[in-house]
Coordinates of C-alpha atoms in Angstrom, one line a residue:
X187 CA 4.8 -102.3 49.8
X188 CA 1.6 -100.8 51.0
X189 CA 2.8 -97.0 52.3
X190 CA 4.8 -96.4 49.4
X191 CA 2.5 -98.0 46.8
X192 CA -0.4 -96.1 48.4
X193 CA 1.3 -93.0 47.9
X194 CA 1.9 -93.8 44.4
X195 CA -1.9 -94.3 43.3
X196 CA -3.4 -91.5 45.8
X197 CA -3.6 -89.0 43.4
X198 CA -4.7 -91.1 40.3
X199 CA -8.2 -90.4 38.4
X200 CA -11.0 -92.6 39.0
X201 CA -11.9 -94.0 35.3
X202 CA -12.4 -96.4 32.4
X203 CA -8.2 -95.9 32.3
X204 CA -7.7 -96.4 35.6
X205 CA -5.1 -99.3 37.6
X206 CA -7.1 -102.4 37.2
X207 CA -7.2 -102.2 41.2
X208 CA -9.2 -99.0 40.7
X209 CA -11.2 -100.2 38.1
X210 CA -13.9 -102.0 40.8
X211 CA -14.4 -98.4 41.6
X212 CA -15.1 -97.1 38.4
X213 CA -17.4 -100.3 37.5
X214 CA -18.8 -101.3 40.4
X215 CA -17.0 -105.2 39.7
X216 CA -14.8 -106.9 40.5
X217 CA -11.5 -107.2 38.4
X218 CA -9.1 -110.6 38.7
X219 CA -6.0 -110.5 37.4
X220 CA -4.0 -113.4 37.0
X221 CA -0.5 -112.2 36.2
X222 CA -0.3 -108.4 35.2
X223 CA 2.5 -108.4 33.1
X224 CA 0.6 -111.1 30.6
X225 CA -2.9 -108.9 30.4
X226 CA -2.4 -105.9 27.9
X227 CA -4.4 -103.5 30.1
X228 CA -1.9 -103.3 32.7
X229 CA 1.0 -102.6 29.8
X230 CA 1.1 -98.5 31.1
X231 CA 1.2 -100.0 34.7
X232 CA 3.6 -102.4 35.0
X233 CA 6.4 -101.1 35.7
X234 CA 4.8 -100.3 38.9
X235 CA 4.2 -104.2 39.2
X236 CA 8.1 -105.3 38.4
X237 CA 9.1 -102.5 40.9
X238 CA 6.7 -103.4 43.8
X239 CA 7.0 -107.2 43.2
X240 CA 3.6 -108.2 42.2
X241 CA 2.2 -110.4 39.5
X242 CA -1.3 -111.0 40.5
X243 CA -3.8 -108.6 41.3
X244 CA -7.5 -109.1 42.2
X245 CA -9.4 -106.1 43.3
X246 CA -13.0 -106.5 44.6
X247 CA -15.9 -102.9 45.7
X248 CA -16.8 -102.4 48.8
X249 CA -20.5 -101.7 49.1
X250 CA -22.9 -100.9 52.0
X251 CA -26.3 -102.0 52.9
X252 CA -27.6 -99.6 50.2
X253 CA -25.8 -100.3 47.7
X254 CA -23.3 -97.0 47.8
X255 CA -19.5 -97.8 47.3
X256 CA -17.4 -97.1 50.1
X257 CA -14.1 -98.5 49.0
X258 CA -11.9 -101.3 47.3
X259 CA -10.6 -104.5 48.7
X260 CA -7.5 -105.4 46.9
X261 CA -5.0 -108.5 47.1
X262 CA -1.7 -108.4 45.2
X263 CA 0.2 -111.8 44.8
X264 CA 4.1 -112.0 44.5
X265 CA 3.3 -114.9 42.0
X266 CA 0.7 -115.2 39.1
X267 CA -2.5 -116.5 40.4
X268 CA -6.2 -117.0 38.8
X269 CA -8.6 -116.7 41.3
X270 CA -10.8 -119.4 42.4
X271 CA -14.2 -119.7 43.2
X272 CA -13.9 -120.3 46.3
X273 CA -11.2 -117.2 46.9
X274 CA -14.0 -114.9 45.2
X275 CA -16.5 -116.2 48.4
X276 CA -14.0 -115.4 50.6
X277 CA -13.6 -112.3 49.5
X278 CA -17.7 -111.4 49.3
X279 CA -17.1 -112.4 52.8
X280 CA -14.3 -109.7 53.8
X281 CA -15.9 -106.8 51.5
X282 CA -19.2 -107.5 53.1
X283 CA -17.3 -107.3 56.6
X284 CA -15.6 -104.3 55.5
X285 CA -18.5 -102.3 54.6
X286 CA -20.0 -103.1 58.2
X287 CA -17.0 -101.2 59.4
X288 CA -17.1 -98.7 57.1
X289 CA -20.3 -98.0 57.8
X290 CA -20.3 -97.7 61.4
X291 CA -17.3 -96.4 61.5
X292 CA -19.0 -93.3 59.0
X293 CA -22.2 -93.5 61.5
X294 CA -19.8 -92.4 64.3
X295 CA -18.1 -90.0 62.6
X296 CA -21.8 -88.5 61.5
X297 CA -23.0 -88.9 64.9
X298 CA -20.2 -86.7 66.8
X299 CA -20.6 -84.2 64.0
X300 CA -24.2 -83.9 64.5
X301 CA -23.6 -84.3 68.4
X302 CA -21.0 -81.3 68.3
X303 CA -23.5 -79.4 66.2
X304 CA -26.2 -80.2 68.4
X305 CA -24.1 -79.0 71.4
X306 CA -22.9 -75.6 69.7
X307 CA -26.8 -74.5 69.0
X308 CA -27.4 -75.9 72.6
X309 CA -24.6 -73.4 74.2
X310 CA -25.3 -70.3 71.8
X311 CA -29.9 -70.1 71.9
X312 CA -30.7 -68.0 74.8
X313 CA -33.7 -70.8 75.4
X314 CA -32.6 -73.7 77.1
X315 CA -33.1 -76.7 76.0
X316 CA -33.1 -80.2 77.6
X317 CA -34.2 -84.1 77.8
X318 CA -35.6 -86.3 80.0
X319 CA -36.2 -89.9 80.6
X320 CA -39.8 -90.7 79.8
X321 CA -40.6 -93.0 82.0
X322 CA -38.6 -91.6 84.6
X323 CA -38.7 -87.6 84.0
X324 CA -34.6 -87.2 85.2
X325 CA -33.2 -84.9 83.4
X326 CA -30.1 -86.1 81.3
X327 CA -29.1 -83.3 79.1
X328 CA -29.7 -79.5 79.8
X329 CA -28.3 -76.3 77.5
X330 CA -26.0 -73.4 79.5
X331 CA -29.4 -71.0 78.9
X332 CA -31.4 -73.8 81.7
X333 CA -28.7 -72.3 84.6
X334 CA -29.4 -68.9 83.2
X335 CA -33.2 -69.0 83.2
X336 CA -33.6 -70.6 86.6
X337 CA -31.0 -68.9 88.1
X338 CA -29.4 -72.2 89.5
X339 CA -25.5 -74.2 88.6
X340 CA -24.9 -75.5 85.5
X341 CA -26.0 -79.5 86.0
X342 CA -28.2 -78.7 88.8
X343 CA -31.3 -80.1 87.1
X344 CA -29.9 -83.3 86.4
X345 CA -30.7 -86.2 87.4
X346 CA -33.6 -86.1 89.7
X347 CA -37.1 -83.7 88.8
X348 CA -37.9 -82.5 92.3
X349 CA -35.3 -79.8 92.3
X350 CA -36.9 -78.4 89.6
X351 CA -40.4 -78.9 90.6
X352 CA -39.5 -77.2 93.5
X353 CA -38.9 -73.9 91.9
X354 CA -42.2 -73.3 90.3
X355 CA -45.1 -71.5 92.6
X356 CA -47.3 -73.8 93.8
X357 CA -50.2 -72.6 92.1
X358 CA -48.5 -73.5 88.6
X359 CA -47.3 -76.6 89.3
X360 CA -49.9 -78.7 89.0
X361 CA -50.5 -77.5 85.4
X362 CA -46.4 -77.9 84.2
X363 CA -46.6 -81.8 85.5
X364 CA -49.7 -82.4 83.6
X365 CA -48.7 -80.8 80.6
X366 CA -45.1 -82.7 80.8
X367 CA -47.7 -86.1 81.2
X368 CA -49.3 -84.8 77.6
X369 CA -45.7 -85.3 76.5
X370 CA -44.8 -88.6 77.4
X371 CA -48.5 -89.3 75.9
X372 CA -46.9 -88.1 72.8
X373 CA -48.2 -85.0 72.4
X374 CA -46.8 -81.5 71.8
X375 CA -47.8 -78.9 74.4
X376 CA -46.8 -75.3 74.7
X377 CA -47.9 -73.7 78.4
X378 CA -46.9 -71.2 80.8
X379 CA -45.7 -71.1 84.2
X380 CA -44.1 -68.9 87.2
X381 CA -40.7 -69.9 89.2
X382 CA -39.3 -68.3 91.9
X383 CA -35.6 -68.5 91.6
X384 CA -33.1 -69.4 94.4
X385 CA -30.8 -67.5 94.0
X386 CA -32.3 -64.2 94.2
X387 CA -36.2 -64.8 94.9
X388 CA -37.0 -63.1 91.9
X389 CA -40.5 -64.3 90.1
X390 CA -40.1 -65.1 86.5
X391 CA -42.5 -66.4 83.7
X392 CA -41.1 -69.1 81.4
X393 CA -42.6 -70.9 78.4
X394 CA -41.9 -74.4 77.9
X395 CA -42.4 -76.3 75.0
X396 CA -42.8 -80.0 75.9
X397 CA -42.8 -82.9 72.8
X398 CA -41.8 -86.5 72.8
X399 CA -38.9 -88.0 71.6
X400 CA -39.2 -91.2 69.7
X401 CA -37.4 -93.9 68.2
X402 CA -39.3 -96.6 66.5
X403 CA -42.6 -95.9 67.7
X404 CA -41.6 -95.9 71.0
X405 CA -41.3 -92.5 73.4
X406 CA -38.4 -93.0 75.2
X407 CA -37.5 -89.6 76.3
X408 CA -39.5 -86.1 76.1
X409 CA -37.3 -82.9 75.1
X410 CA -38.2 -79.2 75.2
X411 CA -37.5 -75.7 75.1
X412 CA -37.9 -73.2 78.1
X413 CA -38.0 -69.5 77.4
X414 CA -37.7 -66.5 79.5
X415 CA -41.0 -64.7 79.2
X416 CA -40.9 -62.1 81.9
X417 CA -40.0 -59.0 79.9
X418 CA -42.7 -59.8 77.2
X419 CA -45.7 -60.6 79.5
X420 CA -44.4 -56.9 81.1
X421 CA -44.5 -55.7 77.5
X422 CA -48.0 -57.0 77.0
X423 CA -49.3 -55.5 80.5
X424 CA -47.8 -52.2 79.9
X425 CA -49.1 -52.2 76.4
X426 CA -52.8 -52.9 77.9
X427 CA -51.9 -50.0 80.4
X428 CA -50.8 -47.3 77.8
X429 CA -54.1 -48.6 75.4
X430 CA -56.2 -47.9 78.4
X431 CA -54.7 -44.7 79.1
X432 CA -54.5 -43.6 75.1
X433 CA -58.6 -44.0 75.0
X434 CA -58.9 -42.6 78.3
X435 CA -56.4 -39.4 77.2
X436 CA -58.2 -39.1 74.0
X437 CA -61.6 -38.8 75.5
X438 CA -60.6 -35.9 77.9
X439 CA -58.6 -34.4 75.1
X440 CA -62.0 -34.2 73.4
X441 CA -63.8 -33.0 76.3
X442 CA -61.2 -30.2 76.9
X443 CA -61.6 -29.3 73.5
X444 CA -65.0 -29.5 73.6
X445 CA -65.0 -26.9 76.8
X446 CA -62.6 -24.8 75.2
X447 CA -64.6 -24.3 72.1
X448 CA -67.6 -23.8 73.9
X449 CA -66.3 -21.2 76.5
X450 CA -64.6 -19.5 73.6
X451 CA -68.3 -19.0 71.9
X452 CA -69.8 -17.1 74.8
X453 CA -66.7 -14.2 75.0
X454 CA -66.6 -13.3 71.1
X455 CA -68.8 -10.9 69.1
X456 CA -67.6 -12.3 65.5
X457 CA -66.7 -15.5 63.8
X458 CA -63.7 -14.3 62.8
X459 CA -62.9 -13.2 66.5
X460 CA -64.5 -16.8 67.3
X461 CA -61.6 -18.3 65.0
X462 CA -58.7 -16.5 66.5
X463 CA -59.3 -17.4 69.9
X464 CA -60.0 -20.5 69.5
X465 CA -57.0 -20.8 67.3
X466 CA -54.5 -19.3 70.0
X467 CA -56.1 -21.6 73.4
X468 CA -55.8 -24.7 70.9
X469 CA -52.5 -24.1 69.7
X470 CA -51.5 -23.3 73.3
X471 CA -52.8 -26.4 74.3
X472 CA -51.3 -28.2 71.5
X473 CA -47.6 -26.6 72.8
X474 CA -47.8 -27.9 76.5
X475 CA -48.8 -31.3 75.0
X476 CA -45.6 -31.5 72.6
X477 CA -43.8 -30.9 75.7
X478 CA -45.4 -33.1 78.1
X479 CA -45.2 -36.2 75.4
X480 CA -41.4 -35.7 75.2
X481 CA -41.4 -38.6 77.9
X482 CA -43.2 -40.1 80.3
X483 CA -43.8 -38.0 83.5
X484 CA -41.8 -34.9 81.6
X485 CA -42.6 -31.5 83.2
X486 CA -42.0 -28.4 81.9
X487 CA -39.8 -25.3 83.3
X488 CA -42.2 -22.5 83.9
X489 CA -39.3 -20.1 82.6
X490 CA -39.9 -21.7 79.6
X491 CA -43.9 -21.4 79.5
X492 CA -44.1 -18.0 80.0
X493 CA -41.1 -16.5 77.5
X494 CA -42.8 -19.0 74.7
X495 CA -46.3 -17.0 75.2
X496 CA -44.6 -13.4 75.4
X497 CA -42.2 -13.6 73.1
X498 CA -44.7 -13.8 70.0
X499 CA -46.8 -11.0 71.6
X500 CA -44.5 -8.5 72.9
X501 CA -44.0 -5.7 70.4
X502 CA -40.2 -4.8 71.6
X503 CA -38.5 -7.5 74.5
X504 CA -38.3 -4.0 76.9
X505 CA -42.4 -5.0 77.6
X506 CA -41.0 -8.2 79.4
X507 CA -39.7 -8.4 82.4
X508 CA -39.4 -11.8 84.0
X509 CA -37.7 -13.7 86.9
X510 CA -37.8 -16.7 88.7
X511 CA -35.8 -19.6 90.2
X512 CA -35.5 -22.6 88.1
X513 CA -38.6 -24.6 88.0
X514 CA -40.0 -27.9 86.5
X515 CA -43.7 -28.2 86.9
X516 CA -45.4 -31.4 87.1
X517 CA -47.6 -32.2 84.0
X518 CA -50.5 -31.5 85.5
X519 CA -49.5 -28.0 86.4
X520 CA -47.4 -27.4 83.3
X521 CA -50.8 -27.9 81.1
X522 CA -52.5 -25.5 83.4
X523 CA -50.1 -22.9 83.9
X524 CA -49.6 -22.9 80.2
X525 CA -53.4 -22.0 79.6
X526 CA -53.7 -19.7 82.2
X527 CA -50.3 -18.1 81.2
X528 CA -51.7 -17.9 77.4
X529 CA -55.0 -16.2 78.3
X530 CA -53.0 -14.0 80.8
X531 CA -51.2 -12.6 77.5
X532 CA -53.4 -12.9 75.4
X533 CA -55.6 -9.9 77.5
X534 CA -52.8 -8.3 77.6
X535 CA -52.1 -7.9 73.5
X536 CA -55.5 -7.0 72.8
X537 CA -56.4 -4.7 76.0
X538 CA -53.9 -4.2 78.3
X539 CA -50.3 -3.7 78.3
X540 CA -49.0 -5.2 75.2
X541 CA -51.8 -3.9 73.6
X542 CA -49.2 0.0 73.6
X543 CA -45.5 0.1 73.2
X544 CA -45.3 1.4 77.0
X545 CA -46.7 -1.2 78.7
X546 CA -45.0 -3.5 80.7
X547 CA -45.4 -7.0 81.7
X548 CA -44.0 -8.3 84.9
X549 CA -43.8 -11.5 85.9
X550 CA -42.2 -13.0 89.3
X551 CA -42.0 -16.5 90.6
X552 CA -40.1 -17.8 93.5
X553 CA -40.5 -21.0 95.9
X554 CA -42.4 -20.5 99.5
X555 CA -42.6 -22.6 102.5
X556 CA -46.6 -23.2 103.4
X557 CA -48.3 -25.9 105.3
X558 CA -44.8 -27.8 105.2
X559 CA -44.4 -28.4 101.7
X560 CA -42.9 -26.4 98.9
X561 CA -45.7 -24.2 96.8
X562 CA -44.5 -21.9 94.2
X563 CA -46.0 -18.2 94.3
X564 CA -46.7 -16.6 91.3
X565 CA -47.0 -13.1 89.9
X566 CA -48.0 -11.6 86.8
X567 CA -48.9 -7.4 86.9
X568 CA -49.1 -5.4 84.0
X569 CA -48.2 -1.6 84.0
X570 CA -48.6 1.1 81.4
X571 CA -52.0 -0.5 80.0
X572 CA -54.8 2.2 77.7
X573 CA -57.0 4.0 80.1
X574 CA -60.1 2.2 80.4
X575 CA -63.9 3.6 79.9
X576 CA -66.1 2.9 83.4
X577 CA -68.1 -0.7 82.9
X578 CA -71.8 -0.6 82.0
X579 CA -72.8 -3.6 83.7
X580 CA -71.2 -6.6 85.4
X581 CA -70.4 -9.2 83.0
X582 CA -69.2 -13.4 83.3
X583 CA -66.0 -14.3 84.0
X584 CA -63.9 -15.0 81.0
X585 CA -62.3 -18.5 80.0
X586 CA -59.3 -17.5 81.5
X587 CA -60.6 -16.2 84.9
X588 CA -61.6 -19.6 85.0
X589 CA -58.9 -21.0 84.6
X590 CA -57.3 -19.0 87.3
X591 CA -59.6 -18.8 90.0
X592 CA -61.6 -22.2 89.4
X593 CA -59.2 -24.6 87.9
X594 CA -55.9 -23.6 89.8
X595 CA -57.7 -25.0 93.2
X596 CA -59.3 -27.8 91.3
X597 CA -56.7 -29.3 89.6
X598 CA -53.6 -27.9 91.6
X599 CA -55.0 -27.7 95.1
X600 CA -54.1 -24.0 95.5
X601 CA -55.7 -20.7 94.8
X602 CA -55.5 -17.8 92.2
X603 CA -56.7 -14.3 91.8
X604 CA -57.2 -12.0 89.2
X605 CA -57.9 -8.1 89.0
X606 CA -58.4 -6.1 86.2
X607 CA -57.3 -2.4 87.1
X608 CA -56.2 0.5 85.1
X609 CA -52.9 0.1 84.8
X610 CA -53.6 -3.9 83.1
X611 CA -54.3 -7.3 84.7
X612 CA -52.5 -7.9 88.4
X613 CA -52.8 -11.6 88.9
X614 CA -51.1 -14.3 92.0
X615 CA -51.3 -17.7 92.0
X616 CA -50.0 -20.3 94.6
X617 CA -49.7 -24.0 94.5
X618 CA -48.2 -26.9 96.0
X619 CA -45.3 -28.3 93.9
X620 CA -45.6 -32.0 93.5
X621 CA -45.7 -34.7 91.4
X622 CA -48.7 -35.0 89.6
X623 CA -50.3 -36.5 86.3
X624 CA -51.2 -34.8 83.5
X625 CA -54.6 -32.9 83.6
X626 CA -56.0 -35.3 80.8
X627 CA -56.1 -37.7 83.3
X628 CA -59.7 -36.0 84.7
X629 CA -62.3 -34.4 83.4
X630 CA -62.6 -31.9 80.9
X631 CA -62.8 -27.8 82.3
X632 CA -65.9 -27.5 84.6
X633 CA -67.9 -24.0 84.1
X634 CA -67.0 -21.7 87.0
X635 CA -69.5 -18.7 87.5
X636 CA -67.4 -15.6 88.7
X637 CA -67.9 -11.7 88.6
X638 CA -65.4 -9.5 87.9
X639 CA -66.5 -6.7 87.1
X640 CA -65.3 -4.3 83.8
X641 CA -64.1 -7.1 81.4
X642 CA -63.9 -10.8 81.5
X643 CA -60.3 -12.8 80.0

């Protein structure tokens, strides 16, 4: 009877119209029926009765501990039969039974769920997590990350600590057992330490969070998180490093500026001369350092520095005649070059050859062999300048004379020259090629004290 009557009433409503077996459901009693073809509330049901063979039908809740209902005891008698006291004990007895067994059996089925949830976060957070015996410290559970982290087997950590122990530097490990006592002390500690990993010798930071475990007052077992920390406490460093070096660039920056407005004070007979220089060296400046900030350690092609300061000066592009190798310049140099180059053609606009549609500019580069390393030689010579008138008296050297024949062995460890005769401006410069940081990273332009003779640039 019961597989084929239980398929029968599966899909019935739960309700005040419901079998009088269901009914303990609906009220929360129980219902006792003596013979179900006599009671008038089984009169829709009975056919049911006559074709399973049942008169009697008692039909008692199941609740748990807390009073929830978890199901319905039912007995069905081939005979009518009124139940007595003693058969409602006996069944108090079996519900109360029942909804033990229920109720583990529902705390099991919660218990793997949680435990299969538990075990999905586990194997998909990047931290690893695990659990140890309190008393103890053996490790009895650790996430896939641990293996990951430490660079060791999956289930290498369990069991005994030593292992693990083992892997931290000895300076740190001191301070990871105490904070792990904290734990079982039941508190909740968040510290730092290095490892060296096994399997490759590689340092690494990790953060673990260490907190107790407890059940019932008790700390059993401590659990916590570990965390790969290595590329953030490189982030932090670098971070302090670029800060440093921001303040640092910004104070020369100033200081250049500073110089460059000075210097550009002592060579000009007008503020509105005054304003144009200064405007061109700044902007100038202000090109080589959108180049250089492209990346870190970026050079520059000099092919590039000296076609962006013609181009917007040269009145056809017959007055430019340039050649070279392909160069990068280091920062340093780039930033240099690029002034020199500037006040190299800026002379040229307003005196010498750019300053007439004949005049040439020629400019030559190539790569030489001195003193064993690679130096890059460097030509600029104008032809075709304005006649010029016989000077009156010597005058100072010019901000970009400077530049060429001060700053060039300064910054660049090489040497320039500059000569102003009538056909324009002939100037060489040499210098090592080599790596080297950007000129921000010393002091601002130094004043250089040089005769030249007829005009200062």
């Amino acid at each position: 009877m019961a597989d084929d009557y239980a398929a029968e009433v599966e899909n019935f409503k739960i309700g005040a119209d419901s079998l009088a077996c269901g009914l303990p459901t609906h009220t929360g009693r129980p219902v006792l029926t003596a013979d179900v073809m006599e009671d008038p509330s089984w009169l829709p049901w009975r056919h049911m009765a006559m074709r399973h063979g049942y008169r009697g039908c008692w039909s008692f809740p199941i609740h748990s501990s807390t009073g929830a209902y978890v199901g319905t005891f039912a007995l069905y008698w081939p005979e009518p039969r009124a139940a007595t006291a003693d058969d409602v004990r006996l069944a108090d007895l079996i519900t109360q039974s029942a909804a033990i067994i229920i109720a583990r059996d529902i705390d099991a089925a919660r218990l793997r769920e949680s435990e299969e949830r538990f075990q999905q976060f586990a194997g998909a957070s990047s931290a690893g997590l695990w659990i140890r015996d309190a008393k103890s410290l053996e490790m009895e559970f650790v996430s896939p990350a641990i293996a990951k982290i430490y660079g060791v087997e999956p289930g290498t950590f369990l069991g005994d600590m030593k292992l693990w122990a083992s892997l931290i530097v000895p300076e740190d490990r001191e301070s990871a057992l105490r904070h792990m006592e904290a734990a079982r002390d039941g508190e909740s500690v968040v510290h730092e330490f290095r490892i060296q990993r096994s399997a490759d010798d590689v340092f690494r930071w990790i953060r673990n969070t260490d907190f107790p475990l407890r059940d019932d007052g008790n700390i059993p077992r401590i659990g916590g998180i570990a965390e790969d920390i290595t590329e953030s406490k490189l982030a932090i460093e670098h971070q302090g490093v670029l800060l440093a070096e921001l303040q640092h660039r910004v104070r020369n920056i100033m200081a250049i500026i500073r110089s460059i407005a000075a210097r550009t004070a002592e060579g000009v007979a007008s503020v509105e001369e005054y304003k144009e220089v200064l405007a061109g060296r700044l902007s100038a400046f202000a090109r080589v350092q959108a180049l250089l900030t492209r990346g870190p350690n970026t050079g520059a092609g000099i092919a590039s520095v000296v076609q962006d300061e013609l181009a917007a000066l040269a009145q056809n592009k017959d007055q430019i005649d340039v050649n070279g190798p392909d160069v990068t310049l280091s920062p340093k140099a780039a930033e240099t070059m690029t002034l020199a180059i500037h006040e190299l053609a800026t002379n040229a606009r307003k005196y010498g050859a750019l300053s007439t549609s004949e005049g040439v500019v020629r400019v030559r580069w190539k790569i030489i062999d001195k003193q064993g390393a690679r130096w890059l030689s460097f030509d600029w010579n104008e032809s075709g300048a304005p006649a010029r008138t016989a000077p009156s008296s010597i005058k100072r050297v010019g901000f970009g004379s400077e530049l060429i024949e001060g700053r060039i062995p300064y910054e660049l460890k090489g040497h320039g020259k500059i000569v102003i005769e009538d056909g324009g401006a002939q100037c060489h410069l040499e210098f090592p090629l080599q790596d080297g940081g950007s000129v921000l990273e010393t002091s601002a332009l130094r004043g250089v004290r040089l005769c030249l003779g007829e005009r200062s640039i």
